[in-house]
XYZ file of C-alpha atoms in Angstrom:
584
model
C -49.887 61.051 -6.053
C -48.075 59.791 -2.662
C -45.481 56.993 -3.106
C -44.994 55.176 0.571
C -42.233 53.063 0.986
C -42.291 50.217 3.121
C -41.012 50.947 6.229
C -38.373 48.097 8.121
C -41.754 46.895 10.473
C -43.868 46.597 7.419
C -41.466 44.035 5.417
C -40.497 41.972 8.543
C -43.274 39.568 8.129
C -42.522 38.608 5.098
C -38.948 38.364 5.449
C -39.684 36.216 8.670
C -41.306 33.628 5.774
C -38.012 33.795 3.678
C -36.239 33.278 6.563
C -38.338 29.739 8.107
C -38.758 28.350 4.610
C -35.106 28.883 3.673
C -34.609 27.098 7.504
C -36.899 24.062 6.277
C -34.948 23.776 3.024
C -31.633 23.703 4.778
C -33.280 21.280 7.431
C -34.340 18.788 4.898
C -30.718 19.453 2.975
C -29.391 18.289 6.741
C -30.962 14.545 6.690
C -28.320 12.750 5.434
C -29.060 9.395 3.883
C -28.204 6.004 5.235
C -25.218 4.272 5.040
C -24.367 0.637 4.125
C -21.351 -1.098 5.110
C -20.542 -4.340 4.211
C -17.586 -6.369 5.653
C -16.616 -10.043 4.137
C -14.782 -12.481 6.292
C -12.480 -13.490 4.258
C -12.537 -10.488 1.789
C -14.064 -11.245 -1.698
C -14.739 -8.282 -3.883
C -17.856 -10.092 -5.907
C -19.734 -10.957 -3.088
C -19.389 -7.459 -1.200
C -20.256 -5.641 -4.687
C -23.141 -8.235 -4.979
C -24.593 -7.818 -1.542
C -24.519 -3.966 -2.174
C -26.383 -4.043 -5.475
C -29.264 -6.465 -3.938
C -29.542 -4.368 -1.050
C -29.433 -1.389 -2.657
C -30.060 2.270 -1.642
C -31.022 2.921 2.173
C -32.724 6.254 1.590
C -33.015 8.620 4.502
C -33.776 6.272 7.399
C -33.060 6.776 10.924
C -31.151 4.525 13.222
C -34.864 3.032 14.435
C -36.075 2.615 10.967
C -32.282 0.732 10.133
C -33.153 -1.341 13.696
C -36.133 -3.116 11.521
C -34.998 -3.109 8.590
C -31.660 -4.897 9.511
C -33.332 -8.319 9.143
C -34.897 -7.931 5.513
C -31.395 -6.579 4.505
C -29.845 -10.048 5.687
C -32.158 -11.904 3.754
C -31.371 -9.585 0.191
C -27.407 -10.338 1.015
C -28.368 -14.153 1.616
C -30.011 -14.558 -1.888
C -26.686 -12.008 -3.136
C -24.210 -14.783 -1.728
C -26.516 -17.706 -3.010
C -26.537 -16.363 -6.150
C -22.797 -16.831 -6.287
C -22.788 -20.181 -5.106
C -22.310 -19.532 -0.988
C -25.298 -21.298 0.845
C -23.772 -21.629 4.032
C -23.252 -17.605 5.123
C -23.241 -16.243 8.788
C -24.546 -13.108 9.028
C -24.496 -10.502 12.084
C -25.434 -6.776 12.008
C -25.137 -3.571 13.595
C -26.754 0.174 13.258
C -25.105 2.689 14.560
C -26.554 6.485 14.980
C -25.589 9.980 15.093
C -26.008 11.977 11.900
C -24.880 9.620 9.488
C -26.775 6.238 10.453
C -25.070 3.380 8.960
C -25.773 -0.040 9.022
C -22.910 -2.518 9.385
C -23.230 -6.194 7.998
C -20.724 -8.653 8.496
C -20.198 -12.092 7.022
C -18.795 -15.060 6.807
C -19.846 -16.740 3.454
C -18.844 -20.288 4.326
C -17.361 -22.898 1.803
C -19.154 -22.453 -1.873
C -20.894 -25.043 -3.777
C -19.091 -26.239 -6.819
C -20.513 -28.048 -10.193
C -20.225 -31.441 -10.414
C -21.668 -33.039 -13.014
C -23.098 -30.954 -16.266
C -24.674 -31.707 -19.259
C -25.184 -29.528 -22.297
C -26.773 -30.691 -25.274
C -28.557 -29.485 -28.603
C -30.585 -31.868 -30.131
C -32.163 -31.903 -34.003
C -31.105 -30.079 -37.152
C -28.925 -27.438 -34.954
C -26.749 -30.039 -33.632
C -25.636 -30.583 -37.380
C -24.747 -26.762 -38.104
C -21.540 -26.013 -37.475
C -22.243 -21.865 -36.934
C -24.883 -22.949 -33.868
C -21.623 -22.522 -31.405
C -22.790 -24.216 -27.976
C -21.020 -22.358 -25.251
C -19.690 -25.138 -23.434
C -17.045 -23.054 -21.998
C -18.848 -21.106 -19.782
C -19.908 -24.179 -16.956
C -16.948 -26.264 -15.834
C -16.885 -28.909 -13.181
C -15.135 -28.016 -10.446
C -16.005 -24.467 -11.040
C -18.500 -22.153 -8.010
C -22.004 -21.860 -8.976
C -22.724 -18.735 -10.204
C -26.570 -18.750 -11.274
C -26.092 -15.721 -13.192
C -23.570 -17.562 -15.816
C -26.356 -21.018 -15.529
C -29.055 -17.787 -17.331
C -26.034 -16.695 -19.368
C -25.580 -20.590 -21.041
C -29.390 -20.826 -21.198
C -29.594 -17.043 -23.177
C -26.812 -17.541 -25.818
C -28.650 -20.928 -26.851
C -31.751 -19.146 -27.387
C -30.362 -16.432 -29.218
C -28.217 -18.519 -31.626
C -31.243 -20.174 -32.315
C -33.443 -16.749 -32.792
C -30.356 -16.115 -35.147
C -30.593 -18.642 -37.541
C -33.862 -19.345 -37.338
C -34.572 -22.530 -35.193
C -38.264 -20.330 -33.909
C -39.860 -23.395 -32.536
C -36.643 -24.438 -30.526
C -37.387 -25.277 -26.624
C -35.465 -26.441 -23.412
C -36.207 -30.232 -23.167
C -35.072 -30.466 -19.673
C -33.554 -27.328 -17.905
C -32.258 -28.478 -14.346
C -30.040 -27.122 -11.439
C -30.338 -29.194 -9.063
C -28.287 -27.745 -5.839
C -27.510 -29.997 -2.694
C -26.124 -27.568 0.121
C -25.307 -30.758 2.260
C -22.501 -31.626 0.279
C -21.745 -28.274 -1.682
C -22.215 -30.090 -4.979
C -24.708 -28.823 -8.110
C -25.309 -30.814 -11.163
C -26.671 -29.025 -14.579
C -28.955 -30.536 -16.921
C -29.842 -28.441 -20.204
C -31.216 -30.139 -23.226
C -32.512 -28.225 -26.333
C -34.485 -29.445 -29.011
C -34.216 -27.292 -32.045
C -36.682 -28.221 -34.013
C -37.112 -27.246 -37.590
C -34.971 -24.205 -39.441
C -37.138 -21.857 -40.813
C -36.244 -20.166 -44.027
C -36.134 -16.783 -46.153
C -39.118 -16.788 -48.093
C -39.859 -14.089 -51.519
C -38.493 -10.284 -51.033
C -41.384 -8.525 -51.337
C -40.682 -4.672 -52.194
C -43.199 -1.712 -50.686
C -43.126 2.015 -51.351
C -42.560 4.604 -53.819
C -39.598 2.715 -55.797
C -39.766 3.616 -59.236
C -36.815 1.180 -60.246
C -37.069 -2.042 -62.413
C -38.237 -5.475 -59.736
C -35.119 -7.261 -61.224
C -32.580 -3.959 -60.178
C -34.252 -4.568 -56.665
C -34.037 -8.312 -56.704
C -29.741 -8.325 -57.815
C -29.556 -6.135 -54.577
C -30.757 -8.922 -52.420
C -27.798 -10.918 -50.591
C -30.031 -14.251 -50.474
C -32.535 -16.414 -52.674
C -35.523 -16.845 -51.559
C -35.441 -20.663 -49.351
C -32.242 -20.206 -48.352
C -32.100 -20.777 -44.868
C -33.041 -18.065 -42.151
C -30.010 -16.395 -40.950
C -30.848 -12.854 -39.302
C -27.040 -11.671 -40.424
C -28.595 -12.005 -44.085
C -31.660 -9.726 -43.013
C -29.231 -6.988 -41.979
C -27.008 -7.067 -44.902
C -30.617 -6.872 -46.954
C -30.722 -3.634 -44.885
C -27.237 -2.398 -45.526
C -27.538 -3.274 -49.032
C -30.523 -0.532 -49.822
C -29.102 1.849 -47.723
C -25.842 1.931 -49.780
C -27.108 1.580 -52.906
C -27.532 5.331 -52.875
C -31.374 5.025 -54.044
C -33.227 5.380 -50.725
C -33.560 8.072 -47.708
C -35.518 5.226 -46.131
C -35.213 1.355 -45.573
C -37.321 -0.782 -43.309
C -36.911 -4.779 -43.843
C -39.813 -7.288 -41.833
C -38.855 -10.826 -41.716
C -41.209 -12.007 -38.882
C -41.297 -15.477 -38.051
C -45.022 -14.855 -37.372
C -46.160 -14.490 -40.573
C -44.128 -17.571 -41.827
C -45.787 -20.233 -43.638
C -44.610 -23.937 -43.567
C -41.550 -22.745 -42.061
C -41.023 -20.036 -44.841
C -41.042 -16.266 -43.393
C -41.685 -13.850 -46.357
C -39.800 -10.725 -46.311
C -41.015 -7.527 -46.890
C -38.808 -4.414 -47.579
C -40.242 -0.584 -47.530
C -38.383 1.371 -49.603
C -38.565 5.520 -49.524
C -36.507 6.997 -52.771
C -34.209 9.684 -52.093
C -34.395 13.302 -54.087
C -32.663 12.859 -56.931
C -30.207 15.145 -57.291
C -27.255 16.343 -54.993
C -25.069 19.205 -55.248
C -22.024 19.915 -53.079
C -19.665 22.316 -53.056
C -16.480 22.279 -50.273
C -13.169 24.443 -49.730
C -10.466 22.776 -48.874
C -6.167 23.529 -48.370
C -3.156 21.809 -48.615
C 0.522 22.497 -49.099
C 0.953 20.804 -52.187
C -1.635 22.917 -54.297
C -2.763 25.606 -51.841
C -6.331 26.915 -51.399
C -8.691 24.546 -53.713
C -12.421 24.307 -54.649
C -14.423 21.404 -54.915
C -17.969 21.386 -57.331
C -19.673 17.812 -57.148
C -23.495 17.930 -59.049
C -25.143 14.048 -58.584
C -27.876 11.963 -60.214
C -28.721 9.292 -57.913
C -30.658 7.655 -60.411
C -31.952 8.455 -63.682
C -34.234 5.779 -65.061
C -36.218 2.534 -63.575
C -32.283 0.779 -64.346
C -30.488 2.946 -61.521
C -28.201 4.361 -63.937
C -26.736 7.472 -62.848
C -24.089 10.571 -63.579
C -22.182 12.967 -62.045
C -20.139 15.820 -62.300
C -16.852 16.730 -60.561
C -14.662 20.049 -60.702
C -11.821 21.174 -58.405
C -10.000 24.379 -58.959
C -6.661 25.288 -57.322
C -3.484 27.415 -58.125
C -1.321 24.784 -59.734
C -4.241 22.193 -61.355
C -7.926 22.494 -62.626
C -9.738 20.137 -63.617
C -13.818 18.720 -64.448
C -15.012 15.244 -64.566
C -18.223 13.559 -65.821
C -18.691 10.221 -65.473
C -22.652 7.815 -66.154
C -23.032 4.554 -64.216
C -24.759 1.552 -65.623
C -25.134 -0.789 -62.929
C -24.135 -4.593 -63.509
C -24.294 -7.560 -61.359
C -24.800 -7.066 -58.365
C -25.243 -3.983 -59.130
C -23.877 -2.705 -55.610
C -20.403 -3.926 -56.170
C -19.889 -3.541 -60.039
C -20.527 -1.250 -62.673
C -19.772 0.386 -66.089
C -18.982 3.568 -66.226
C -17.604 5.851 -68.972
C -15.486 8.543 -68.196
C -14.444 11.778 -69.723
C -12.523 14.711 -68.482
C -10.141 17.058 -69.112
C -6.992 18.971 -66.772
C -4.897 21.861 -66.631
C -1.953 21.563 -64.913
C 1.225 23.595 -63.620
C 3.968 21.487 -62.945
C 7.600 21.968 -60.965
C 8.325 25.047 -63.090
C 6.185 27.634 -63.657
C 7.395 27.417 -67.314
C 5.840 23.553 -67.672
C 2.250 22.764 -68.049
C -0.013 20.138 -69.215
C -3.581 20.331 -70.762
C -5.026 16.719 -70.564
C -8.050 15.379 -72.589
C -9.336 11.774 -71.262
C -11.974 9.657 -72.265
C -12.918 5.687 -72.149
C -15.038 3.684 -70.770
C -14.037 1.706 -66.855
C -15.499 -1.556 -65.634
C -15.619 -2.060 -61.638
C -15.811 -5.328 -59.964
C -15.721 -6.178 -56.441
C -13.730 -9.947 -56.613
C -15.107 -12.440 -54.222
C -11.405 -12.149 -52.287
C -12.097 -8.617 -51.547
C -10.132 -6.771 -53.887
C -11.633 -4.343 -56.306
C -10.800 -4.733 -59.725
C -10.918 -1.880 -63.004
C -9.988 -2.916 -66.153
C -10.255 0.779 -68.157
C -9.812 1.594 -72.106
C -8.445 5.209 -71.762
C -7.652 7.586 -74.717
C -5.431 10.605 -74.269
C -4.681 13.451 -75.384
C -1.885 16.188 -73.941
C -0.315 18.922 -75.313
C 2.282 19.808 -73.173
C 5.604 22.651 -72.656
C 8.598 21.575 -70.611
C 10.646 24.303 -70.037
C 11.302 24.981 -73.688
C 10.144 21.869 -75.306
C 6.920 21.414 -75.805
C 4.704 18.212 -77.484
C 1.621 16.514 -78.088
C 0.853 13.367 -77.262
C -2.214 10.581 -78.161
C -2.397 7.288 -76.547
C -4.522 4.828 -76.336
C -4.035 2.658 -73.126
C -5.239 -0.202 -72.064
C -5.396 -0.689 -68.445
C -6.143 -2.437 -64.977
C -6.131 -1.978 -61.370
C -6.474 -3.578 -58.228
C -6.831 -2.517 -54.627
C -7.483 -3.742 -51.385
C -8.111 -2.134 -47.909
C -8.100 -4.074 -44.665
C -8.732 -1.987 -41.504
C -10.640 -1.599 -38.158
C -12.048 1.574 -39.430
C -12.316 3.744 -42.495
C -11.771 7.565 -41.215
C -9.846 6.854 -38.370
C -8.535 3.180 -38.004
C -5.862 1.729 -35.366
C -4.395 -0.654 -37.300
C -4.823 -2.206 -41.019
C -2.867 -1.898 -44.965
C -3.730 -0.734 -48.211
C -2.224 -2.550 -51.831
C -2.533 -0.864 -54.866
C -1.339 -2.054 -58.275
C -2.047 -0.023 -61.446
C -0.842 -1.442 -65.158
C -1.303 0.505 -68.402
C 0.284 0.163 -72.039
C 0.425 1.732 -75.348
C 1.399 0.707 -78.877
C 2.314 2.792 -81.055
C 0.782 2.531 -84.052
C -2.701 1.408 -82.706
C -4.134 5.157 -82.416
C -0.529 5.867 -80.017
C 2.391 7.859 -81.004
C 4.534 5.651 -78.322
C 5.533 2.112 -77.110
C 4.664 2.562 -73.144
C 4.581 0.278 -70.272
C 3.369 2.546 -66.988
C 2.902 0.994 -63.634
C 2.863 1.665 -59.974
C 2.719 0.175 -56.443
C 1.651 1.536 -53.282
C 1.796 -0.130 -50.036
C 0.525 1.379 -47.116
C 0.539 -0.379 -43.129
C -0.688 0.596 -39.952
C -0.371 -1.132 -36.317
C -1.128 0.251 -33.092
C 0.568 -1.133 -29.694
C -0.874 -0.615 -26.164
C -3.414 1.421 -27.731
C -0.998 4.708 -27.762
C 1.835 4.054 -30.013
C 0.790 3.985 -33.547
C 3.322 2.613 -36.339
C 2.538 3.544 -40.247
C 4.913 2.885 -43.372
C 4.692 3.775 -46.722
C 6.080 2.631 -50.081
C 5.382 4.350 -53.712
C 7.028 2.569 -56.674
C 6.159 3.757 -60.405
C 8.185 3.215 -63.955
C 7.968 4.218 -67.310
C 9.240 1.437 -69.825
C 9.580 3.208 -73.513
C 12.079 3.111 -76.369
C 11.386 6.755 -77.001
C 11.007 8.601 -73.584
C 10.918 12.288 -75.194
C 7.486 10.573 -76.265
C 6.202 9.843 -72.743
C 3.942 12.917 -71.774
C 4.370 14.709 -68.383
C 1.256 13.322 -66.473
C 2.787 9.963 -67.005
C 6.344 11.428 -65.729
C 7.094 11.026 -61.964
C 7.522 14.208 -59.727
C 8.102 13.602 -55.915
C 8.173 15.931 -53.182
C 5.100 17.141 -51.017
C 3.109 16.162 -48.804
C 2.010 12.417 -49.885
C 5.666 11.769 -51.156
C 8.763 13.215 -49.278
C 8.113 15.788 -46.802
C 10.461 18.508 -46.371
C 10.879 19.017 -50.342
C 8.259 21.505 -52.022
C 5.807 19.835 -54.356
C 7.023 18.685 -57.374
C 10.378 19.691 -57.126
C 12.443 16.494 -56.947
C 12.898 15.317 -60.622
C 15.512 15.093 -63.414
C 16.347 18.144 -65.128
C 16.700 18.668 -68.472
C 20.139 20.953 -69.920
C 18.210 24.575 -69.203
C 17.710 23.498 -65.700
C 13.894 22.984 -66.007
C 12.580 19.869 -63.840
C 11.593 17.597 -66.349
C 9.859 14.315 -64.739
C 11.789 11.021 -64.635
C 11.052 7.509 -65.949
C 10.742 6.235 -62.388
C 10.093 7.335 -59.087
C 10.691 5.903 -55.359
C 9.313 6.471 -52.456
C 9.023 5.338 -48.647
C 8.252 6.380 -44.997
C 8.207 5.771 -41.364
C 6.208 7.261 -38.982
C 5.619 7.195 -35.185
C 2.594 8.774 -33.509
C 1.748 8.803 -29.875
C -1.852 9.222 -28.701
C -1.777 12.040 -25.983
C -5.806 11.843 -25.955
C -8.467 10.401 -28.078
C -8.257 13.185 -30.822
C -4.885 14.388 -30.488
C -1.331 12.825 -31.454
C 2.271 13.939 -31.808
C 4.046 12.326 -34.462
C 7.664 11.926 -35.609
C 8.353 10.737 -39.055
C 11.489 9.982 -41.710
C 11.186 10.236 -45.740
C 12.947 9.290 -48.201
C 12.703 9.534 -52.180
C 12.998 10.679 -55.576
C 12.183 10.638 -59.510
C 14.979 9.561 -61.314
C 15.715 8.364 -65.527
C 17.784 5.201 -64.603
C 17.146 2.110 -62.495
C 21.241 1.975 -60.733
C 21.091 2.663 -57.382
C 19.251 6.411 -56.843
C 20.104 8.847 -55.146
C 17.236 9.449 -52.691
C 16.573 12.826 -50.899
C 15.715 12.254 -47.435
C 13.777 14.039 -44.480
C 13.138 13.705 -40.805
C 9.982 16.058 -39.342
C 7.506 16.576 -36.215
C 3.818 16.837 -36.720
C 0.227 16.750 -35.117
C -2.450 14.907 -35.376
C -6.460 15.945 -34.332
C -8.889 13.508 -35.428
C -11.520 15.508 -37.094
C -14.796 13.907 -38.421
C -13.553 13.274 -42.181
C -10.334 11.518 -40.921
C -7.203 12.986 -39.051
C -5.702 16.794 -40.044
C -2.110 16.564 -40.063
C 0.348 19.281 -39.403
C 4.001 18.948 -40.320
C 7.202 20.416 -39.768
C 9.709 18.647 -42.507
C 13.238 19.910 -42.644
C 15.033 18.214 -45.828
C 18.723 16.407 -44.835
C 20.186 16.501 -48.672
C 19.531 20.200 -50.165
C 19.815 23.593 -48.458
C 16.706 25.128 -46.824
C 15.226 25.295 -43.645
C 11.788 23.750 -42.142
C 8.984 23.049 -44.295
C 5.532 23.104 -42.902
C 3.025 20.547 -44.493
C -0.732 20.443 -43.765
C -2.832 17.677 -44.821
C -5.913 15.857 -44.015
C -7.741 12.856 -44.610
C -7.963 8.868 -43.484
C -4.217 7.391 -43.506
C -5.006 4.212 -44.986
């Protein structure tokens, strides 16, 4: 078999190809495109921007094709500067050639035209609703015309009455009438509203297998209650969170309405019924931990629903079950009973507590915005402390209430938490003790100039007993770590019993400061002071304090924090702290 290779002559044709298409290429690569320049006399940033955008692009002409098409680019920035109130511009232009070609426009834009007399007006049933917000702001005698704001006035009337349902709404009399002569422009806008429509019956589509009257509770409105499209969406938002559906699609089209009555129809998709999750986790408090979460979303035609909840570290296990029975609404407030049961090292490897809860919790959502539980817990701890070592039962009567305010759940820039949390005993009434327990936690954030971030802390919590050896330790206070004072290892600030062994106190304090600065969008430095303690008597404590460094990335599930704590009132060096989690 003979194997010829090509030869220099035999491959020059072909390379001569490469060679004149690469020279096209670079050719075409070589035509530069047109350029505009655009020169106000005096300057004025809106118009020049203007002109440029109604002119646009000049492509790849030539200084011939720029020749002609100099006059239809004085008309496009004579309708830019009448569009901003100039009628009385001066335009002269030039082309110049050469590699670049660039056309040159120059202008004087004259004296503007000015409003003079406006009127603004919403007639019918929207003139008498005080949410249909006329923007009367917007045109101002004395002020340039600016068409584009005249479309702006004419939009936001339409769409507040798209919003809250005035469908057969119209312009009366829409006017500009302009008068170059004496730069003046008078405004005449007159709606007639017409008619509000309303809601009509929720209509529900799909595969739902839940009770009509569970889906009807969910619904934000009844049905002829006037059409507002904010009460369509929170229809929406409502099935979505209700934790039911995968799928939510709400119609309310004025379209179909019916003597002014639009009937709404929602299609509903059920989700699977079951969840399980599972998620590793680590802080500095209690180490490497495990989460185990198994769900039922639903578990009859009455949305009731249970769960399951485990998390195993070092220092604490513990499992949870809980079943939901949905009240009204049923998206805000519920019954739930509650069991579970916890082991749990505490300061000293020598103290422990094995906790048995059960009782039933009712939820409710208050029309202020705090959330309300009022809870019926019974208890039941055997405990060591060092070398003492009890049982307790009580049976505690309780309530809570919080409230969140912020910009934004995982990550927000400014906002506060309250919490309050009251429970008592008597002993006697299935309790071995007299107890009062409470606590109070206040939490604050503010941003300034959009970098400098500003969050405080306070954590208050008492024990009031006549027999405190009675008081078991989860209801004992233990600070130190990293959601209490920083710098201290967890647990280990606390009264001590005559052996030494940190025994939990009556009461506990604490509070902190915090600065962060935003270097970028995800990441922060942060500087930070704590101060606390657990102590048995309400005199004047003695609080340990800290002062640390940290850093901040904003992850998905809230910000990861990373501290360096070094304690100012016992020996020891820096203590790193990780953390994670929304700070509100």
């Amino acid at each position: 078999m003979r194997v010829v290779l090509a030869s220099p002559a035999m491959r020059l044709p072909f390379i001569r190809r490469i060679l004149l298409l690469g020279a096209s290429l670079l050719a075409s690569m070589a035509v530069c495109s047109a350029e505009l320049e655009v020169i106000i006399e005096p300057s004025k940033r809106a118009l020049r921007e203007n002109v440029e955008n109604y002119i646009g692009s000049l492509g790849d002409r030539d200084e011939q094709e720029l020749l002609r098409y100099s006059r239809i680019a004085q008309q496009q920035a004579e309708k830019a500067l009448q569009a901003l109130g100039y009628y009385h511009g001066q335009f002269d232009s030039e082309v110049s050639g050469g590699e670049s070609p660039r056309l040159t426009l120059r202008i004087q834009p004259g004296e503007p035209v000015r409003l003079r007399d406006i009127t603004l007006r919403v007639e019918g049933p929207a003139a008498e609703l005080s949410r249909f917000r006329v923007p009367r702001k917007v045109l101002n005698s004395g002020d340039v015309l600016n068409h584009g704001r005249y479309e702006e006035v004419k939009q936001q009337i339409l769409n507040q009455a798209s919003r809250h349902g005035f469908f057969d709404g119209r312009f009366e009399r829409q006017r500009l009438a302009i008068d170059p002569a004496v730069n003046a422009a008078d405004v005449e806008l007159v709606f007639v509203s017409g008619p509000r429509y309303a809601l009509g019956e929720v209509r529900f589509e799909g595969d739902s297998p839940f009770d009509p009257d569970l889906l009807a509770r969910m619904v934000p409105f009844d049905a002829g209650t006037p059409y507002d499209s904010e009460l369509v969406a929170e229809l929406t938002q409502a099935m979505q969170s209700s934790g039911y559906f995968e799928g939510v699609r709400v119609d309310a089209n004025p379209a179909n309405a019916q003597q002014q009555r639009i009937p709404v129809a929602v299609q509903l998709t059920t989700r699977e019924p079951r969840t399980l999750g599972i998620g590793l986790g680590f802080s500095t408090d209690v180490g490497p931990r495990m989460r185990f979460d198994f769900l039922r979303h639903w578990v009859n035609a009455k949305g009731h629903s249970y769960g399951l909840e485990t998390e195993l570290s070092a220092p604490r296990q513990n499992i949870g079950l809980w079943y939901d029975v949905p009240l009204d609404p049923p998206l805000t407030d519920k019954l739930r009973y509650a069991g579970g049961y916890q082991f749990e090292q505490l300061a000293d490897s020598d103290s422990e507590s094995r906790l048995l809860t059960v009782g039933p919790e009712w939820h409710r959502k208050l029309p202020s915005g705090w959330q309300r539980v009022w809870a019926l817990k019974w208890r039941h701890e055997q405990y060591q402390l060092g070398d003492d070592s009890g049982v307790s039962t009580l049976l505690m009567p309780g309530v809570a209430y919080s409230y969140l305010r912020s910009d934004n759940r995982i990550d927000p820039s400014r906002g506060y938490r309250l919490e309050f949390e009251l429970a008592a005993a008597k002993e006697g009434l299935l309790s071995d003790a007299d107890l009062i327990h409470a606590n109070t936690t206040i939490k604050g954030l503010i941003t300034l100039a959009g970098r400098h971030r500003f969050l405080g802390r306070v954590q208050v919590g008492g024990n009031w007993t006549n027999e405190y050896t009675n008081v078991p330790p989860s209801l004992r206070y233990f600070a130190g770590g990293d959601q209490s004072v920083r710098g201290y290892d967890y647990q280990s600030l606390s009264p001590t019993n005559s052996d030494g062994d940190k025994v939990g106190g009556r009461y506990q304090l604490a509070v902190s400061a915090e600065y962060q600065y935003a270097l970028t969008d995800k990441w922060r430095v942060a500087s930070f002071i704590d101060q606390g303690n657990a102590f048995n008597s309400l005199e004047l404590p003695s609080l340990k304090s800290s002062v640390g460094l940290g850093v901040r990335w904003v992850s998905p599930v809230g910000p990861i924090r990373i501290d360096l704590a070094h304690p100012l009132d016992d020996e020891g060096g820096v203590r790193l702290h990780f953390s994670m989690g929304p700070e509100l």
